[in-house]
Amino acid sequence: KNGFACMMLSDVFELVQFLFVVTFTTFLLCCVDYDVLFANRPLNHSHAGTATLDRSKVTLPDAVLPAPQCAQRIRASGWIIFLLVMAAVFWLYRLVKVLCSLLSYWEIRTFYIKALNIPSEALCNYSWQEVQARLISLQRRQQMCVHKRELTELDIYHRILRFKNYTVAMVNKSLLPVHFHLPLLGTVVFLTQGLKYNLELLLFWGPGSLFQNKWSLRPQCKRAGARRELAQRLARAMVLLGVANLLLCPCVLVWQLLYAFFSYAEVIKREPGSLGARRWSLYGRHYLRHFNELNHELQARLSRGYKPATKYMNSFTSPLLTVLAKNVGFFAGSILAVLIVLTVYDEDVLTVQHILTAITLLGLVVTVARSFIPDEHTVWCPEQLLQRVLAHVHYMPDHWQGNASRAETRGEMAQLFQYKAVFILEELLSPILTPLILIFALPARALDIVDFFRNFTVEVVGVGDICSFAQLDVRNHGNPQWLSAGQTEASVYQQAENGKTELSLMHFAITNPRWQPPPPSELFLSHLKEKVQQDAAAA
């Protein structure tokens, strides 16, 4: 995160940003006289004892109510006082968290400077591999981890990504209820920041979660005899958390609406086409993530796949929409051109009521219409484009192979690579839908989740409890279809889907060339290299 100063400023400005949104919104609701601002009511200007009604000269201070009147309007509204109290409580909670985080950041900064000999001003010159090498070397000299003499690269990744690996594995095994079949819309995927936060609260770090601390699963989670009792307790916690989310829904919804408005309104006005841009969805980031892949490694890989994925999604066009967009763009553009010419000829045209609104809306219509008109030089080759996407994202369902031109494939790809407008809409709906998922959909999976943590947790000396998939062991979690035939003893339940074990092993070995894999994994990698060399020679 680019050092202590950047991390500190980000947290502090997050607090300031929250204060600004709450204060500014309250000011707009209670302290502005909109009848004066919109010139619906004449304003009294007193000059030398004479009062005149002036409809043309209205300044911003004229539309601001006096402080006593503003305070009176705030006190008169019970809803505003309730929301302000809730905002104050949340802000104080965030303040305590930020102060604790700053102490942690300072410790990390001190560790980098004194233990790793990396000064703050030179931090940007070091790669992660260099930092990791210094950490491994320091362990040999100082014995920071007392339970084992040497730390490996895999141990370090396990400590950093302990909970992330569990989440990636649960998405890979389709354990979390994020797929829903809706009338008219078909199968949709819903995973938002709010739902993810609640899942982590339930499973990893909340009160009564399956983990008793940051490195150890609760002992009863490892006993098969306690599975049903534990599942009932977890299901009850899910329902209670859902009810708590339901009670907080109005506050969270108001915040989401305000934050979205302040974040995106100016961008949409300046670049209306930005809502048509795409981004990797939160579900896509978990589906496409390797085991033991750090945030910056995942971001770099998905960024390389962004342009090929955009080209693939844009290669699908609707001839009917194209015809409609061309004509709508023509009509809106014609009117807009006339208004612009009139404005250039005489700027007094801008004083006509709603003329600026008309120009802005027409510009928005033209921009949206253009987004539906494909480039006339585009060549239709979806199979090649999808292969270019696969080269970077690494994961693709088997039924996509040879079906890149089908609308079903594009629809499933859209679940991973969604419109920015869809992302904003999902986050706005999250305060309403998250409680429903927690109350009605998630409790049915409680027993499966408890079994998952019991069956796929191993204890590693010096690291603690980790997800067994993260060990990259092809013998226990390999798939025979992925060159692991004869090397794996895994049942279908134990196998990772879509070859995630094998692909994660390859990625980790390439990212950390000094890492010494265990014998079964090393044998798999050697067979893979031979196969690649044979294919290259044949080509």
Coordinates of C-alpha atoms in Angstrom, one line a residue:
K1 CA 0.0 0.0 0.0
N2 CA 3.0 2.3 -0.7
G3 CA 4.2 2.9 2.8
F4 CA 3.1 4.3 6.1
A5 CA 2.3 7.9 5.0
C6 CA -0.1 6.7 2.2
M7 CA -1.8 4.2 4.5
M8 CA -2.2 6.7 7.2
L9 CA -3.6 9.4 4.9
S10 CA -6.0 7.0 3.3
D11 CA -7.5 6.1 6.7
V12 CA -7.6 9.7 7.9
F13 CA -9.3 10.9 4.7
E14 CA -11.8 8.1 4.9
L15 CA -12.9 9.5 8.3
V16 CA -12.9 13.1 6.9
Q17 CA -14.9 11.9 3.8
F18 CA -17.6 10.3 6.0
L19 CA -17.9 13.5 8.1
F20 CA -18.1 15.6 4.9
V21 CA -20.9 13.5 3.4
V22 CA -23.0 13.5 6.6
T23 CA -22.4 17.3 7.3
F24 CA -22.9 18.4 3.7
T25 CA -26.1 16.3 3.2
T26 CA -27.6 17.7 6.5
F27 CA -26.7 21.2 5.3
L28 CA -28.5 20.6 1.9
L29 CA -31.6 19.2 3.6
C30 CA -32.0 21.7 6.4
C31 CA -30.0 24.8 5.7
V32 CA -30.9 25.8 2.2
D33 CA -33.9 27.8 1.1
Y34 CA -34.7 26.3 -2.2
D35 CA -37.5 28.7 -3.1
V36 CA -35.0 31.5 -3.1
L37 CA -32.3 29.4 -4.8
F38 CA -34.7 28.5 -7.7
A39 CA -36.1 32.1 -7.8
N40 CA -39.6 30.8 -7.0
R41 CA -40.0 33.5 -4.4
P42 CA -38.8 37.1 -4.7
L43 CA -35.9 38.1 -2.5
N44 CA -36.1 41.2 -0.3
H45 CA -33.0 43.4 -0.8
S46 CA -33.1 46.4 1.6
H47 CA -31.0 49.4 0.6
A48 CA -31.0 52.7 2.7
G49 CA -34.4 52.0 4.2
T50 CA -36.1 51.0 1.0
A51 CA -37.1 47.4 0.3
T52 CA -37.1 46.2 -3.3
L53 CA -38.1 42.9 -4.8
D54 CA -35.2 41.6 -6.9
R55 CA -35.8 38.5 -9.0
S56 CA -32.6 38.6 -11.0
K57 CA -29.8 38.9 -8.5
V58 CA -29.7 35.9 -6.2
T59 CA -26.4 35.0 -4.6
L60 CA -25.5 31.7 -2.8
P61 CA -25.5 33.4 0.7
D62 CA -29.0 34.6 0.1
A63 CA -30.2 31.0 -0.2
V64 CA -28.5 29.8 3.0
L65 CA -30.7 30.0 6.1
P66 CA -29.4 31.6 9.3
A67 CA -27.8 29.2 11.8
P68 CA -30.7 29.3 14.4
Q69 CA -33.3 28.6 11.8
C70 CA -31.1 25.8 10.4
A71 CA -30.7 24.2 13.9
Q72 CA -34.4 24.5 14.5
R73 CA -35.2 22.6 11.3
I74 CA -32.7 19.8 12.3
R75 CA -34.3 19.5 15.8
A76 CA -37.8 19.3 14.3
S77 CA -37.0 16.2 12.3
G78 CA -36.8 13.0 14.3
W79 CA -35.5 10.9 11.3
I80 CA -32.5 13.3 10.8
I81 CA -31.6 13.2 14.5
F82 CA -31.8 9.4 14.5
L83 CA -29.6 9.1 11.4
L84 CA -27.1 11.7 12.8
V85 CA -26.8 9.7 16.0
M86 CA -26.2 6.5 14.1
A87 CA -23.6 8.2 11.9
A88 CA -21.8 9.6 15.0
V89 CA -21.7 6.1 16.6
F90 CA -20.3 4.6 13.4
W91 CA -17.8 7.4 13.0
L92 CA -16.5 6.9 16.6
Y93 CA -16.2 3.1 16.0
R94 CA -14.2 3.8 12.8
L95 CA -12.1 6.3 14.6
V96 CA -11.1 3.7 17.2
K97 CA -10.3 1.2 14.4
V98 CA -8.2 3.7 12.5
L99 CA -6.2 4.5 15.7
C100 CA -5.5 0.8 16.2
S101 CA -4.6 0.4 12.6
L102 CA -2.2 3.4 12.8
L103 CA -0.4 1.7 15.7
S104 CA -0.2 -1.5 13.6
Y105 CA 1.1 0.4 10.6
W106 CA 3.8 2.0 12.7
E107 CA 5.0 -1.4 13.9
I108 CA 5.1 -2.6 10.3
R109 CA 7.1 0.5 9.3
T110 CA 9.6 0.0 12.2
F111 CA 10.0 -3.7 11.3
Y112 CA 10.8 -2.8 7.6
I113 CA 13.3 -0.2 8.7
K114 CA 15.1 -2.0 11.5
A115 CA 14.7 -5.7 10.8
L116 CA 14.5 -5.8 7.0
N117 CA 16.8 -2.7 6.4
I118 CA 14.3 -1.2 4.0
P119 CA 14.0 2.6 4.5
S120 CA 10.6 4.2 3.9
E121 CA 11.9 6.4 1.1
A122 CA 13.3 3.4 -0.8
L123 CA 10.3 1.2 -0.4
C124 CA 9.0 1.7 -3.9
N125 CA 12.3 0.4 -5.3
Y126 CA 11.8 -3.1 -3.8
S127 CA 9.7 -5.9 -5.3
W128 CA 7.7 -8.3 -3.2
Q129 CA 10.2 -11.1 -3.9
E130 CA 13.1 -9.0 -2.5
V131 CA 11.1 -8.2 0.7
Q132 CA 10.2 -11.9 1.0
A133 CA 13.9 -13.0 0.5
R134 CA 15.0 -10.6 3.3
L135 CA 12.3 -12.0 5.6
I136 CA 13.4 -15.6 5.0
S137 CA 17.0 -14.6 5.6
L138 CA 16.0 -12.8 8.8
Q139 CA 14.2 -15.9 10.1
R140 CA 17.4 -17.9 9.7
R141 CA 19.4 -15.3 11.8
Q142 CA 16.8 -14.2 14.4
Q143 CA 14.4 -17.2 14.7
M144 CA 11.3 -14.9 14.8
C145 CA 9.0 -17.9 14.4
V146 CA 10.1 -20.1 17.3
H147 CA 8.3 -23.3 16.2
K148 CA 10.4 -23.9 13.1
R149 CA 13.9 -23.0 12.0
E150 CA 13.2 -21.9 8.4
L151 CA 10.2 -20.2 6.9
T152 CA 9.4 -21.0 3.2
E153 CA 7.7 -18.8 0.7
L154 CA 4.6 -21.0 1.1
D155 CA 4.5 -20.4 4.9
I156 CA 4.6 -16.7 4.4
Y157 CA 1.7 -16.8 1.9
H158 CA -0.2 -19.0 4.2
R159 CA 0.0 -16.5 7.0
I160 CA -1.0 -13.6 4.8
L161 CA -3.8 -15.4 2.9
R162 CA -5.2 -17.7 5.6
F163 CA -8.8 -16.5 5.3
K164 CA -8.6 -15.6 1.6
N165 CA -7.7 -19.2 0.7
Y166 CA -10.7 -20.5 2.6
T167 CA -13.0 -18.1 0.7
V168 CA -11.5 -18.9 -2.7
A169 CA -11.9 -22.7 -1.9
M170 CA -15.6 -22.2 -0.9
V171 CA -16.3 -20.3 -4.1
N172 CA -14.5 -23.0 -6.1
K173 CA -16.6 -25.8 -4.5
S174 CA -19.8 -23.7 -5.0
L175 CA -20.4 -23.8 -1.2
L176 CA -21.6 -20.2 -0.8
P177 CA -25.2 -19.3 -2.0
V178 CA -24.3 -16.7 -4.6
H179 CA -26.1 -18.1 -7.6
F180 CA -29.8 -17.4 -7.8
H181 CA -32.4 -18.3 -10.5
L182 CA -34.8 -15.4 -11.1
P183 CA -37.8 -15.2 -13.4
L184 CA -37.1 -13.4 -16.7
L185 CA -33.4 -12.8 -15.7
G186 CA -32.4 -16.5 -15.4
T187 CA -29.3 -17.3 -13.3
V188 CA -27.7 -14.3 -11.6
V189 CA -24.7 -14.0 -9.3
F190 CA -24.9 -11.8 -6.3
L191 CA -21.8 -11.2 -4.2
T192 CA -21.2 -7.6 -2.8
Q193 CA -18.9 -6.1 -0.4
G194 CA -21.6 -6.0 2.3
L195 CA -22.4 -9.7 1.9
K196 CA -18.7 -10.6 1.9
Y197 CA -18.1 -8.6 5.1
N198 CA -21.0 -10.5 6.8
L199 CA -19.6 -13.9 5.6
E200 CA -16.2 -13.0 7.0
L201 CA -17.7 -11.8 10.3
L202 CA -19.6 -15.2 10.6
L203 CA -16.7 -17.5 9.7
F204 CA -13.4 -15.8 10.5
W205 CA -13.2 -12.9 13.0
G206 CA -16.6 -12.1 14.5
P207 CA -17.8 -13.1 18.0
G208 CA -18.7 -16.8 17.9
S209 CA -17.0 -17.4 14.5
L210 CA -15.5 -20.7 13.5
F211 CA -12.0 -19.3 14.2
Q212 CA -11.2 -18.6 17.8
N213 CA -8.3 -16.3 16.9
K214 CA -6.3 -15.2 13.8
W215 CA -4.6 -18.6 13.4
S216 CA -6.6 -21.3 15.0
L217 CA -9.9 -23.0 14.3
R218 CA -12.1 -23.8 17.4
P219 CA -11.4 -27.3 18.7
Q220 CA -15.1 -28.4 18.4
C221 CA -15.0 -27.6 14.7
K222 CA -12.5 -30.4 14.2
R223 CA -14.7 -33.0 15.9
A224 CA -17.1 -34.9 13.7
G225 CA -19.4 -35.6 16.7
A226 CA -20.1 -31.9 17.2
R227 CA -20.9 -31.1 13.6
R228 CA -24.7 -30.9 14.0
E229 CA -24.7 -28.9 17.1
L230 CA -22.1 -26.5 15.6
A231 CA -24.2 -26.2 12.4
Q232 CA -27.3 -25.3 14.4
R233 CA -25.4 -22.7 16.3
L234 CA -23.9 -21.3 13.0
A235 CA -27.4 -21.2 11.3
R236 CA -28.8 -19.3 14.4
A237 CA -25.9 -16.8 14.1
M238 CA -26.6 -16.3 10.4
V239 CA -30.3 -15.6 11.1
L240 CA -29.5 -13.2 14.0
L241 CA -26.9 -11.4 11.9
G242 CA -29.5 -11.1 9.1
V243 CA -32.0 -9.6 11.5
A244 CA -29.3 -7.1 12.6
N245 CA -28.7 -6.2 9.0
L246 CA -32.4 -5.7 8.4
L247 CA -32.7 -3.3 11.4
L248 CA -29.7 -1.3 10.1
C249 CA -30.9 -1.4 6.5
P250 CA -32.3 2.2 6.4
C251 CA -29.1 3.7 7.7
V252 CA -26.8 1.7 5.4
L253 CA -29.1 2.3 2.4
V254 CA -29.1 6.0 3.0
W255 CA -25.3 6.0 3.2
Q256 CA -24.9 3.9 0.1
L257 CA -27.2 6.2 -1.9
L258 CA -25.4 9.3 -0.7
Y259 CA -21.9 7.9 -1.2
A260 CA -22.8 6.7 -4.7
F261 CA -24.3 10.1 -5.6
F262 CA -21.2 12.0 -4.4
S263 CA -18.8 9.5 -6.0
Y264 CA -20.3 9.0 -9.4
A265 CA -22.6 12.0 -10.2
E266 CA -19.7 14.3 -11.5
V267 CA -18.1 11.4 -13.4
I268 CA -21.3 10.5 -15.1
K269 CA -21.9 14.2 -16.1
R270 CA -18.3 14.5 -17.4
E271 CA -18.1 11.0 -19.0
P272 CA -21.6 9.5 -19.4
G273 CA -20.0 6.4 -21.1
S274 CA -18.2 5.5 -17.9
L275 CA -21.2 3.5 -16.7
G276 CA -20.8 1.3 -19.8
A277 CA -17.2 0.5 -18.9
R278 CA -16.6 -2.9 -17.4
R279 CA -14.8 -4.2 -14.3
W280 CA -14.0 -7.6 -12.8
S281 CA -16.9 -8.4 -10.4
L282 CA -16.2 -9.4 -6.8
Y283 CA -17.4 -12.9 -7.6
G284 CA -15.1 -13.0 -10.6
R285 CA -12.1 -12.0 -8.5
H286 CA -12.8 -15.0 -6.2
Y287 CA -13.6 -17.4 -9.0
L288 CA -10.4 -16.5 -11.0
R289 CA -8.1 -16.2 -8.0
H290 CA -5.4 -18.9 -7.5
F291 CA -4.8 -20.3 -4.1
N292 CA -1.9 -18.4 -2.5
E293 CA -2.2 -15.4 -4.8
L294 CA -1.5 -12.0 -3.2
N295 CA -3.8 -9.0 -3.9
H296 CA -1.2 -7.2 -6.1
E297 CA -0.5 -10.4 -8.1
L298 CA -4.2 -11.0 -8.8
Q299 CA -4.6 -7.3 -9.7
A300 CA -1.7 -7.4 -12.2
R301 CA -3.0 -10.6 -13.8
L302 CA -6.6 -9.4 -14.2
S303 CA -5.3 -6.0 -15.5
R304 CA -3.5 -7.8 -18.3
G305 CA -6.7 -9.6 -19.2
Y306 CA -8.8 -6.4 -19.1
K307 CA -8.4 -5.3 -22.7
P308 CA -8.9 -8.8 -24.3
A309 CA -12.0 -9.3 -22.1
T310 CA -13.4 -5.9 -23.1
K311 CA -12.8 -6.7 -26.8
Y312 CA -14.5 -10.1 -26.4
M313 CA -17.6 -8.6 -24.7
N314 CA -17.8 -5.7 -27.2
S315 CA -17.7 -8.2 -30.1
F316 CA -21.3 -9.1 -29.4
T317 CA -23.6 -6.6 -30.9
S318 CA -27.4 -6.5 -31.6
P319 CA -28.2 -5.4 -35.1
L320 CA -31.7 -4.2 -33.9
L321 CA -30.1 -2.1 -31.1
T322 CA -27.5 -0.7 -33.6
V323 CA -30.3 0.5 -36.0
L324 CA -32.2 2.1 -33.1
A325 CA -29.1 3.7 -31.6
K326 CA -28.1 5.2 -34.9
N327 CA -31.5 6.9 -35.4
V328 CA -31.8 8.0 -31.7
G329 CA -28.3 9.4 -31.9
F330 CA -29.1 11.2 -35.1
F331 CA -32.3 12.9 -33.7
A332 CA -30.7 13.8 -30.4
G333 CA -27.5 15.0 -32.1
S334 CA -29.4 17.2 -34.5
I335 CA -31.3 19.0 -31.7
L336 CA -28.1 19.3 -29.7
A337 CA -26.2 20.8 -32.6
V338 CA -28.9 23.5 -33.1
L339 CA -28.8 24.4 -29.4
I340 CA -25.0 24.7 -29.4
V341 CA -25.0 26.9 -32.6
L342 CA -27.7 29.2 -31.0
T343 CA -25.6 29.4 -27.8
V344 CA -22.5 30.3 -29.8
Y345 CA -24.4 33.0 -31.7
D346 CA -25.9 34.6 -28.6
E347 CA -25.0 33.5 -25.1
D348 CA -28.2 34.9 -23.7
V349 CA -29.8 31.6 -24.9
L350 CA -28.2 30.1 -21.8
T351 CA -30.5 32.2 -19.6
V352 CA -33.6 30.4 -21.1
Q353 CA -35.1 28.1 -18.4
H354 CA -33.9 24.5 -18.6
I355 CA -31.7 25.1 -21.6
L356 CA -28.6 23.8 -19.8
T357 CA -30.6 20.7 -18.6
A358 CA -31.7 20.0 -22.2
I359 CA -28.1 20.3 -23.6
T360 CA -26.8 18.0 -20.8
L361 CA -29.5 15.3 -21.3
L362 CA -29.1 15.4 -25.1
G363 CA -25.4 15.0 -24.7
L364 CA -26.0 12.0 -22.4
V365 CA -28.4 10.4 -24.9
V366 CA -25.9 10.8 -27.8
T367 CA -23.1 9.3 -25.7
V368 CA -25.2 6.3 -24.7
A369 CA -26.5 5.8 -28.3
R370 CA -22.9 5.8 -29.6
S371 CA -21.9 3.0 -27.1
F372 CA -24.4 0.7 -28.9
I373 CA -22.9 1.3 -32.4
P374 CA -20.0 -1.1 -33.1
D375 CA -16.8 -0.1 -34.9
E376 CA -17.4 -0.8 -38.6
H377 CA -13.9 -2.3 -38.9
T378 CA -14.4 -4.9 -36.2
V379 CA -13.8 -8.5 -37.3
W380 CA -15.9 -11.2 -35.7
C381 CA -13.6 -13.8 -34.1
P382 CA -14.9 -14.6 -30.6
E383 CA -12.9 -17.9 -30.2
Q384 CA -9.6 -16.2 -30.7
L385 CA -10.6 -13.3 -28.3
L386 CA -11.7 -15.8 -25.6
Q387 CA -8.4 -17.6 -25.9
R388 CA -6.6 -14.3 -25.4
V389 CA -8.7 -13.7 -22.2
L390 CA -7.9 -17.3 -21.0
A391 CA -4.2 -16.7 -21.4
H392 CA -4.4 -14.1 -18.5
V393 CA -7.3 -15.2 -16.3
H394 CA -6.5 -18.9 -16.5
Y395 CA -9.9 -20.2 -15.7
M396 CA -12.8 -21.1 -18.0
P397 CA -15.7 -23.6 -17.6
D398 CA -15.3 -26.6 -19.9
H399 CA -18.5 -25.9 -21.8
W400 CA -17.1 -22.5 -23.0
Q401 CA -14.6 -24.4 -25.2
G402 CA -15.8 -24.1 -28.8
N403 CA -18.9 -22.1 -27.8
A404 CA -17.4 -18.6 -27.5
S405 CA -19.9 -17.2 -30.0
R406 CA -22.9 -18.3 -28.0
A407 CA -25.0 -15.8 -26.0
E408 CA -24.9 -18.1 -23.0
T409 CA -21.1 -18.0 -22.9
R410 CA -21.2 -14.2 -23.1
G411 CA -23.8 -14.1 -20.3
E412 CA -21.7 -16.2 -18.0
M413 CA -18.6 -14.1 -18.8
A414 CA -20.7 -11.0 -17.9
Q415 CA -21.0 -12.5 -14.4
L416 CA -17.2 -12.3 -14.0
F417 CA -16.8 -9.1 -16.0
Q418 CA -19.7 -6.8 -15.3
Y419 CA -20.8 -3.3 -16.3
K420 CA -19.8 -0.6 -13.8
A421 CA -23.5 0.4 -13.7
V422 CA -24.4 -3.2 -12.6
F423 CA -21.7 -3.0 -9.9
I424 CA -23.2 0.3 -8.6
L425 CA -26.8 -1.2 -8.7
E426 CA -25.7 -4.3 -6.8
E427 CA -24.0 -2.3 -4.1
L428 CA -27.1 -0.1 -3.7
L429 CA -29.3 -3.2 -3.5
S430 CA -27.0 -4.9 -1.1
P431 CA -28.4 -3.4 2.2
I432 CA -31.8 -4.9 1.2
L433 CA -30.8 -8.2 -0.3
T434 CA -28.0 -9.2 2.1
P435 CA -30.3 -9.7 5.1
L436 CA -32.6 -11.9 3.0
I437 CA -29.7 -14.1 1.9
L438 CA -28.4 -14.3 5.5
I439 CA -31.9 -15.3 6.9
F440 CA -33.2 -17.5 4.1
A441 CA -30.4 -18.9 1.8
L442 CA -27.3 -19.2 4.0
P443 CA -28.6 -21.3 7.0
A444 CA -29.4 -24.2 4.7
R445 CA -25.6 -24.4 3.9
A446 CA -24.5 -24.3 7.6
L447 CA -23.8 -28.0 7.9
D448 CA -21.9 -28.1 4.6
I449 CA -19.8 -25.2 5.7
V450 CA -19.0 -26.8 9.1
D451 CA -18.1 -30.1 7.2
F452 CA -15.9 -28.1 4.8
F453 CA -13.9 -26.5 7.6
R454 CA -13.4 -29.8 9.3
N455 CA -12.5 -31.8 6.2
F456 CA -10.2 -29.2 4.6
T457 CA -8.3 -27.7 7.5
V458 CA -4.7 -28.8 8.4
E459 CA -2.4 -27.6 11.1
V460 CA 1.0 -26.5 9.9
V461 CA 3.8 -26.0 12.5
G462 CA 4.7 -22.3 12.8
V463 CA 1.7 -21.2 10.7
G464 CA -1.4 -22.5 12.4
D465 CA -4.6 -23.9 10.8
I466 CA -4.9 -23.3 7.1
C467 CA -7.0 -24.5 4.2
S468 CA -5.6 -27.8 2.9
F469 CA -6.2 -26.7 -0.7
A470 CA -3.6 -23.9 -0.1
Q471 CA -0.9 -26.6 0.4
L472 CA -1.0 -27.1 -3.4
D473 CA -0.8 -30.9 -2.9
V474 CA -1.8 -32.6 -6.2
R475 CA -1.9 -36.0 -4.4
N476 CA -4.7 -34.9 -2.0
H477 CA -6.5 -32.4 -4.1
G478 CA -5.4 -33.0 -7.7
N479 CA -7.7 -33.7 -10.7
P480 CA -6.8 -36.6 -13.0
Q481 CA -7.9 -34.6 -16.0
W482 CA -5.1 -32.1 -15.3
L483 CA -2.0 -34.3 -15.8
S484 CA -2.4 -35.6 -12.3
A485 CA -3.6 -39.1 -13.4
G486 CA -1.8 -41.7 -11.3
Q487 CA -0.5 -38.9 -9.0
T488 CA -3.7 -38.1 -7.1
E489 CA -5.6 -40.1 -4.5
A490 CA -8.3 -37.4 -4.2
S491 CA -12.0 -38.3 -4.5
V492 CA -14.4 -36.1 -6.4
Y493 CA -15.3 -34.3 -3.2
Q494 CA -11.6 -33.6 -2.4
Q495 CA -10.7 -32.4 -5.9
A496 CA -10.6 -28.7 -6.6
E497 CA -12.8 -27.7 -9.5
N498 CA -11.5 -26.5 -12.9
G499 CA -7.9 -27.6 -12.1
K500 CA -7.4 -24.9 -9.5
T501 CA -4.9 -27.0 -7.5
E502 CA -2.7 -27.6 -10.6
L503 CA -3.0 -24.0 -12.0
S504 CA -2.3 -22.5 -8.5
L505 CA 0.8 -24.8 -8.2
M506 CA 2.1 -23.6 -11.6
H507 CA 1.4 -20.0 -10.8
F508 CA 3.1 -20.2 -7.4
A509 CA 6.1 -22.0 -8.8
I510 CA 6.6 -19.4 -11.5
T511 CA 6.1 -16.5 -9.1
N512 CA 8.5 -18.0 -6.5
P513 CA 11.3 -19.7 -8.5
R514 CA 13.3 -20.4 -5.3
W515 CA 10.5 -22.3 -3.7
Q516 CA 11.2 -26.0 -3.3
P517 CA 7.9 -27.9 -3.8
P518 CA 7.1 -31.3 -2.1
P519 CA 8.0 -34.4 -4.2
P520 CA 4.5 -35.1 -5.6
S521 CA 4.1 -31.4 -6.7
E522 CA 7.7 -31.4 -8.1
L523 CA 6.9 -34.6 -10.1
F524 CA 3.8 -32.9 -11.5
L525 CA 5.8 -29.8 -12.5
S526 CA 8.5 -31.9 -14.2
H527 CA 5.8 -33.8 -16.2
L528 CA 4.2 -30.5 -17.2
K529 CA 7.5 -29.1 -18.5
E530 CA 8.1 -32.2 -20.6
K531 CA 4.6 -31.9 -22.0
V532 CA 5.1 -28.2 -22.8
Q533 CA 8.4 -29.0 -24.5
Q534 CA 6.8 -31.8 -26.6
D535 CA 3.9 -29.5 -27.7
A536 CA 6.4 -26.7 -28.6
A537 CA 8.5 -29.2 -30.6
A538 CA 5.4 -30.4 -32.4
A539 CA 4.2 -26.8 -33.2

